C-alpha positions in Angstrom: 48.9 -2.4 67.1 48.4 -3.6 63.6 46.4 -6.8 62.9 48.7 -8.9 60.6 46.4 -12.0 60.3 45.6 -11.3 56.6 49.3 -11.5 55.7 51.5 -14.6 55.2 52.9 -16.7 58.1 56.6 -16.2 58.9 59.0 -18.9 58.0 58.8 -21.9 60.3 55.1 -21.3 61.2 51.7 -22.0 59.9 48.5 -20.0 60.5 45.7 -21.6 62.4 42.4 -19.7 62.4 39.7 -20.3 64.9 36.8 -17.8 65.5 38.2 -14.3 65.0 41.7 -15.3 66.1 44.6 -16.5 63.9 47.6 -17.9 65.7 51.0 -18.8 64.4 51.5 -22.5 65.2 55.2 -23.7 65.0 56.2 -26.7 63.0 57.6 -28.2 66.2 55.6 -29.2 69.3 56.7 -26.0 71.1 53.2 -25.3 72.4 50.0 -27.2 72.8 47.1 -26.8 70.3 44.2 -29.2 69.9 41.6 -28.3 67.3 39.0 -30.7 68.9 38.9 -28.2 71.8 37.3 -25.6 69.5 33.9 -26.6 71.0 35.3 -26.0 74.5 36.5 -22.5 73.5 33.3 -21.6 71.7 31.1 -22.6 74.6 33.4 -20.8 77.0 33.0 -17.6 75.1 29.3 -18.0 75.0 29.2 -18.7 78.8 31.4 -15.7 79.7 29.4 -13.3 77.4 26.1 -14.5 79.0 27.5 -14.2 82.5 28.8 -10.6 81.7 25.3 -9.6 80.6 23.8 -10.9 83.9 26.7 -9.4 85.9 26.2 -5.9 84.4 22.5 -6.1 85.0 23.0 -7.1 88.6 25.5 -4.2 89.1 23.1 -1.7 87.5 20.3 -2.9 89.8 22.5 -2.5 92.9 23.5 1.1 91.8 19.8 1.9 91.2 18.9 0.6 94.6 21.6 2.8 96.2 20.4 5.8 94.3 16.9 5.2 95.4 18.0 5.0 99.1 20.0 8.3 98.7 17.0 10.1 97.2 14.7 8.8 100.0 17.2 10.0 102.7 17.5 13.4 101.0 13.7 13.7 100.9 13.6 12.8 104.6 16.2 15.4 105.5 14.5 18.0 103.5 11.2 17.3 105.3 13.0 17.7 108.6 14.5 21.0 107.5 18.1 19.7 107.4 20.7 20.5 104.8 21.2 17.8 102.1 24.3 15.7 102.5 27.1 16.5 100.0 27.2 14.4 96.9 30.2 12.1 96.6 32.5 13.2 93.9 34.3 10.9 91.5 37.4 11.5 89.4 36.8 12.3 85.8 36.3 9.2 83.7 35.4 7.1 86.8 31.6 7.2 86.6 30.4 4.3 88.9 27.2 4.1 86.9 29.0 3.3 83.6 29.4 -0.2 82.3 32.6 -1.6 83.8 34.9 -3.8 81.7 35.6 -7.3 83.0 39.0 -8.9 83.8 40.0 -12.4 82.9 42.8 -14.6 84.2 43.7 -17.6 82.1 46.1 -19.5 84.3 47.3 -22.2 81.9 47.4 -20.6 78.4 49.9 -22.5 76.2 49.6 -20.9 72.7 47.4 -18.0 73.9 44.6 -18.9 71.5 41.9 -18.9 74.1 42.9 -15.5 75.5 43.2 -14.0 72.0 39.7 -15.2 71.2 38.4 -13.8 74.5 40.1 -10.4 73.6 38.6 -10.3 70.1 35.2 -11.9 70.7 34.0 -10.8 74.1 33.2 -7.1 73.7 33.4 -5.9 77.3 36.9 -7.1 78.3 39.2 -4.6 80.0 42.2 -6.8 80.8 43.3 -10.4 80.4 46.3 -11.9 82.2 47.5 -14.8 80.1 49.8 -17.0 82.1 51.9 -20.0 81.4 54.9 -21.7 83.1 56.9 -22.4 80.0 59.0 -19.6 78.4 58.3 -21.0 75.0 54.6 -20.7 75.6 54.9 -17.1 76.8 56.9 -16.3 73.7 54.2 -17.8 71.6 51.5 -15.8 73.5 53.4 -12.5 72.8 54.0 -13.4 69.2 50.3 -14.3 68.6 49.0 -11.3 70.5 51.1 -9.0 68.3 50.1 -10.9 65.2 46.4 -10.3 66.0 47.0 -6.6 66.8 46.2 -6.9 70.5 47.9 -4.4 72.8 49.7 -5.5 76.0 47.2 -3.3 78.0 44.4 -5.6 76.9 46.2 -8.9 76.9 49.2 -9.2 79.2 51.5 -12.3 78.7 52.9 -13.5 82.0 55.3 -16.3 82.9 54.8 -18.0 86.2 53.5 -20.9 88.2 49.7 -20.9 87.9 49.3 -21.7 91.6 51.5 -18.7 92.6 49.7 -16.4 90.3 46.3 -17.3 91.7 47.4 -16.9 95.3 48.9 -13.5 94.4 45.3 -12.3 93.5 43.5 -13.3 96.6 43.1 -9.7 97.8 39.5 -8.6 97.0 41.0 -5.5 95.2 43.2 -7.8 93.0 40.6 -10.4 92.1 39.6 -11.3 88.6 36.0 -11.4 87.4 36.6 -14.6 85.3 39.2 -17.3 86.0 39.7 -20.0 83.4 41.5 -23.2 84.3 42.1 -25.5 81.3 44.9 -27.8 82.3 46.3 -30.9 80.7 45.0 -33.4 83.3 43.5 -32.5 86.6 42.6 -29.0 87.8 42.7 -30.0 91.5 46.1 -28.3 92.4 44.7 -24.9 91.1 41.2 -25.0 92.7 42.1 -23.6 96.1 43.8 -20.5 94.7 41.1 -20.1 92.0 38.1 -19.9 94.5 40.0 -17.2 96.4 41.1 -15.2 93.4 37.7 -14.9 91.6 35.6 -11.8 92.4 32.3 -12.0 94.3 29.7 -13.1 91.8 32.5 -13.9 89.3 32.7 -16.9 87.0 35.0 -19.8 87.5 35.5 -22.0 84.3 37.2 -25.4 85.0 38.2 -28.2 82.8 39.4 -31.7 83.9 40.7 -34.2 81.4 41.6 -37.0 83.8 38.4 -39.0 83.3 40.3 -42.2 83.8 40.5 -41.1 87.4 37.2 -39.3 87.8 35.0 -41.8 85.8 36.9 -45.1 86.2 37.5 -47.4 89.1 41.1 -48.4 88.5 42.5 -45.3 90.4 40.0 -44.8 93.3 42.8 -43.9 95.7 44.0 -41.2 93.2 40.5 -39.9 92.8 40.0 -39.6 96.6 43.4 -37.9 97.0 42.6 -35.3 94.3 38.9 -34.8 94.6 38.0 -36.0 98.1 35.6 -38.7 96.9 35.3 -42.1 95.3 34.1 -42.7 91.7 31.8 -45.7 90.9 31.6 -48.4 88.2 28.3 -47.5 86.6 26.7 -46.2 83.4 26.4 -42.8 85.0 30.1 -42.5 85.9 30.5 -39.3 83.9 27.8 -37.5 85.9 29.5 -38.8 89.1 32.7 -37.2 87.7 31.0 -33.8 87.3 29.6 -34.0 90.9 33.0 -34.9 92.3 34.6 -31.9 90.7 31.7 -29.6 91.9 32.1 -30.9 95.4 35.8 -30.2 95.3 35.0 -26.6 94.2 32.3 -26.2 96.9 34.4 -27.5 99.8 37.5 -25.4 98.7 35.3 -22.3 98.5 33.7 -23.0 101.9 37.0 -22.7 103.7 36.9 -19.0 102.8 33.2 -18.4 103.6 32.4 -18.7 99.9 29.9 -20.9 98.0 29.4 -21.9 94.4 26.3 -21.9 92.2 26.7 -24.1 89.1 25.6 -22.4 85.9 26.4 -25.2 83.4 28.2 -28.5 84.0 29.2 -30.5 81.0 30.6 -33.9 80.2 32.2 -33.5 76.8 34.1 -36.1 74.7 37.1 -37.1 76.9 36.9 -34.2 79.4 34.5 -32.3 81.6 33.9 -28.5 81.8 32.0 -26.7 84.5 31.0 -23.0 84.8 30.2 -21.9 88.4 29.6 -18.5 90.0 31.4 -17.9 93.4 29.8 -15.8 96.1 30.8 -14.8 99.6 28.2 -15.8 102.2 28.8 -17.5 105.6 25.1 -18.3 105.8 25.1 -20.2 102.5 28.3 -22.1 103.5 26.3 -23.6 106.4 24.2 -25.4 103.8 27.1 -27.3 102.4 26.5 -30.5 104.3 22.9 -30.7 103.0 24.2 -30.1 99.5 26.7 -33.0 99.7 25.7 -36.6 99.3 26.9 -40.1 99.0 25.5 -42.7 96.6 24.8 -46.4 97.2 25.1 -48.3 93.9 24.1 -51.9 93.7 26.8 -54.0 92.2 24.3 -56.4 90.5 21.5 -54.2 89.0 22.9 -50.7 89.5 19.9 -49.6 91.6 21.1 -46.3 93.1 20.1 -44.4 96.3 21.5 -41.1 97.5 21.7 -39.6 100.9 22.8 -36.1 102.0 25.6 -36.0 104.6 23.9 -33.2 106.6 20.5 -31.8 107.1 19.0 -28.4 107.5 15.6 -28.1 109.2 13.5 -25.0 109.7 12.7 -24.1 113.3 9.5 -22.7 114.7 10.8 -19.1 114.2 11.9 -19.7 110.6 15.6 -20.1 111.5 17.5 -23.1 110.1 18.9 -25.8 112.4 21.8 -27.9 111.1 22.6 -31.5 112.1 23.9 -34.9 111.0 21.7 -37.0 108.8 20.7 -40.6 109.7 21.3 -43.6 107.5 22.1 -45.5 105.5 18.9 -45.6 103.3 19.6 -49.2 102.2 20.1 -52.6 103.8 23.4 -54.4 103.4 22.1 -56.1 100.3 19.9 -54.9 97.4 16.2 -55.5 97.8 15.9 -56.3 94.1 18.8 -58.6 93.3 20.4 -59.4 96.7 23.8 -58.0 95.6 26.0 -55.7 97.8 26.4 -52.0 97.4 29.3 -49.8 96.5 29.5 -46.3 98.0 30.4 -43.4 95.8 31.3 -39.9 96.9 31.0 -37.7 98.8 29.9 -35.5 95.9 27.8 -32.5 94.9 24.1 -33.5 95.5 22.2 -30.5 94.0 21.5 -29.2 90.6 24.1 -29.3 87.8 22.8 -26.4 85.8 20.9 -23.1 86.1 18.0 -23.1 83.7 17.7 -19.3 83.5 21.4 -19.1 82.6 21.0 -21.7 79.9 18.0 -19.9 78.5 20.0 -16.7 78.1 23.0 -18.6 76.8 20.8 -20.4 74.1 19.4 -17.0 73.0 22.9 -15.6 72.7 24.2 -18.5 70.7 21.2 -18.5 68.3 21.6 -14.7 67.7 25.4 -15.0 67.1 25.6 -17.9 64.7 28.5 -16.2 62.8 30.7 -16.4 65.9 30.6 -20.1 66.6 31.7 -22.8 64.2 30.3 -25.4 66.6 27.0 -23.6 67.1 24.8 -26.7 66.1 26.5 -28.8 68.8 26.3 -26.0 71.4 22.6 -25.6 70.8 22.0 -29.3 71.0 24.0 -29.9 74.2 22.6 -26.9 76.0 19.0 -27.9 75.0 19.5 -31.3 76.5 21.0 -29.8 79.7 18.0 -27.5 79.9 15.6 -30.4 79.7 17.4 -32.5 82.4 15.4 -33.0 85.5 17.2 -32.4 88.8 17.1 -36.1 89.8 20.7 -37.4 90.3 22.2 -39.9 87.8 20.7 -41.8 85.0 20.0 -45.2 83.5 20.2 -46.4 79.9 17.7 -48.5 78.0 20.4 -51.0 77.0 21.7 -51.2 80.6 18.3 -52.0 82.0 17.7 -54.6 79.3 21.1 -56.1 79.8 20.5 -56.5 83.5 17.5 -58.8 82.9 18.9 -60.3 79.7 15.9 -59.3 77.6 15.4 -57.8 74.1 16.4 -54.2 74.3 13.5 -51.9 75.3 13.2 -48.8 73.1 14.0 -45.6 74.8 10.6 -44.1 74.0 8.8 -47.1 75.4 10.4 -46.8 78.8 10.0 -43.0 78.8 6.3 -43.4 78.0 5.8 -46.0 80.8 7.4 -43.7 83.4 5.3 -40.7 82.2 2.1 -42.7 82.3 2.9 -43.3 86.0 3.3 -39.6 86.5 7.1 -39.7 87.0 9.3 -37.1 85.5 11.7 -38.2 82.7 14.5 -36.6 80.6 17.7 -37.6 78.9 21.2 -36.7 80.1 23.7 -34.8 78.0 26.4 -37.1 79.4 25.2 -40.3 77.6 23.3 -41.1 74.5 20.2 -43.3 75.1 20.1 -42.2 78.8 17.1 -41.8 81.1 17.0 -39.5 84.1 13.9 -39.9 86.2 12.7 -39.3 89.7 11.1 -42.8 89.8 12.5 -45.2 92.4 14.3 -48.3 91.2 11.3 -50.4 92.2 9.2 -48.6 89.5 11.9 -49.2 86.9 12.1 -52.9 87.6 8.3 -53.2 87.4 8.5 -51.7 84.0 11.2 -54.1 82.9 9.1 -57.0 84.3 6.2 -55.8 82.3 8.4 -55.7 79.2 9.7 -59.2 79.8 6.1 -60.5 80.0 5.7 -59.2 76.4 9.2 -60.3 75.3 9.9 -63.5 77.3 13.5 -64.5 78.1 15.0 -68.0 78.6 17.7 -69.7 80.5 17.9 -67.2 83.4 19.8 -68.5 86.4 17.5 -68.1 89.5 20.4 -66.8 91.7 21.5 -64.2 89.2 20.4 -60.5 89.5 18.1 -61.1 86.5 16.6 -64.2 88.0 15.9 -62.5 91.4 14.4 -59.4 89.7 12.2 -61.4 87.3 11.0 -63.8 90.1 8.9 -61.0 91.5 5.6 -60.1 89.9 5.2 -56.5 88.9 3.0 -54.5 91.3 1.9 -52.2 88.4 1.7 -53.3 84.7 3.4 -50.8 82.6 1.6 -48.9 79.8 4.0 -48.7 76.8 1.6 -46.7 74.6 3.4 -43.6 73.3 3.0 -40.7 75.7 2.8 -37.3 74.0 5.7 -36.0 76.1 8.0 -39.0 75.5 9.9 -37.2 72.8 11.8 -34.2 74.1 11.8 -30.9 72.2 15.5 -31.3 71.4 14.7 -34.7 69.9 11.7 -33.4 67.9 13.8 -30.6 66.3 16.6 -33.0 65.4 19.3 -31.0 67.2 22.9 -32.3 67.3 22.6 -33.6 70.8 25.6 -35.9 70.9 29.1 -35.8 69.4 30.1 -37.9 66.4 33.8 -38.6 65.7 35.2 -35.4 64.2 38.4 -36.9 62.9 40.1 -40.3 62.7 41.8 -41.3 66.0 40.6 -38.1 67.7 41.1 -37.5 71.4 43.7 -36.0 73.8 46.9 -35.0 72.0 50.4 -35.2 73.3 51.5 -32.8 76.0 53.5 -29.9 74.6 57.3 -29.9 74.9 59.4 -27.3 76.6 62.7 -26.5 78.3 61.5 -27.8 81.7 60.7 -31.2 80.1 63.9 -31.8 78.2 65.6 -33.7 81.0 62.5 -35.8 81.4 62.5 -36.5 77.7 66.2 -37.5 77.8 65.5 -39.8 80.8 62.5 -41.4 79.0 64.8 -42.5 76.1 66.8 -44.8 78.4 65.7 -48.4 78.1 64.0 -50.0 81.1 64.5 -53.6 82.3 62.0 -54.9 79.7 64.0 -53.3 76.9 61.4 -50.6 76.1 61.9 -46.9 76.8 59.5 -45.0 79.0 58.7 -42.8 76.1 57.7 -45.9 74.0 55.5 -47.2 76.7 53.9 -43.8 77.1 53.2 -43.6 73.3 51.6 -47.1 73.4 49.4 -46.1 76.3 48.5 -42.9 74.5 47.2 -44.8 71.5 45.0 -46.9 73.8 43.6 -43.8 75.5 43.0 -42.0 72.2 41.1 -44.9 70.8 38.9 -45.3 73.9 36.6 -42.3 73.3 36.1 -43.4 69.7 34.9 -46.9 70.9 32.6 -45.2 73.4 31.1 -43.0 70.8 30.6 -46.0 68.4 28.8 -47.8 71.3 26.7 -44.8 71.9 25.7 -44.6 68.3 24.7 -48.3 68.4 22.5 -47.5 71.4 20.8 -44.6 69.6 20.0 -46.8 66.6 18.4 -49.5 68.8 16.4 -47.0 70.8 15.3 -44.7 68.0 
């Protein structure tokens, strides 16, 4: 097929170029396109290409091991005077040692831009199934694939319910190497089918944009219904959101004797994106309970304690024994401020990232700067992820200072104080001005008490969290002298670690229109009892949602200026 991207756009369309793909975007809201998601697509291509390199290396290693075993068996038979076993013959063009092209299923495609970029920018792709429920979207996918000169053998447009399509590929012979779920809202309805339809060792890429549910506390019942866990009102709510989604993936996979290994887990702008590998192993599934935790979060000072739901102990013969954990790890009230605890979870309690995977991904992105328009931000975010310690959750310098009502402590001061006490410290990619540490809450409050001694506060109520915390003398006086490791490598090299507002009023865009939504649109135009149409009320709510990330980003920028 001929690539027509250099020519003019047909009447009624405009060309939108992203990466190596150019799509025809209609003047109407026929399909969904959001330019802010270019970062999502860029980092997805980088993750899939990195995974493919590792996957092919693993496959080559398995084939080499089989060959070595065959040669050893042949030598043994020759030594015993036996005839060699006949070599297995393969059809012409089906050499098992050759690099095998990967298959990708994009379950919720819309315009087809993501799949077209996968087809043109991932070199080892054999087949992509590009699915959408809407007929208009599938027409758009076909139009854009033809416009980019991509054959139907490589990119197959398909109309169907994503859940049905995933369940149709549960057979191990029909599974896809990579499954991409990028819905408008929650991915929870598609997860059960996805963990069954991805091949062994394959990559599952999942986006969730419903952070009002995952990272807020106004819809706890919805969060539990969709993700099997409760969120929490805390500064680290976005990390809790990641862990809730990973727990949903792990529990869904475990039902089919499969387990997940997170490669990269990202909280980005107004959504989250996780990349996990899925394997089949009944033995690993038994560890799920010890990888799942709940968190006890103080409502007064946000001191946080985690506890695994299950435990796995090694027996005398080296075998693992599994049991129920004991708890809780806290009293009914916080030892620091006497407030009660909220319980968050159950959630994923292990690592969010694979450092070896991130290392290879960083190398690829650095070597392929011409491919990714958002390369600076990819390098910055991945570098911060690589530096993150495995301790769950994080604090912020402003949050700790706000709890005791004192002058804001600079980020480098609190990092230095923790490092001088030989605790590990890092930032978190999920929040600017954040502090991840393996120090217990008692050590952090001793540091804040030491800071208050240098920067006294006034008019603190004795019964408030601040009053109760500051009423105790610090057991250890903090050393705020600059520690040589207080500045991370990503900070020293001035990488773009956190997003700035890309456009005015940026954020989630309106859902695409379609034939299946026309009746709903007609119904929404009818006035309700208060005189407003449902559509008008939705538009007002959308404006509030769209402005929320901008306010959060502005607040984060203020934090960085204070703690710099």
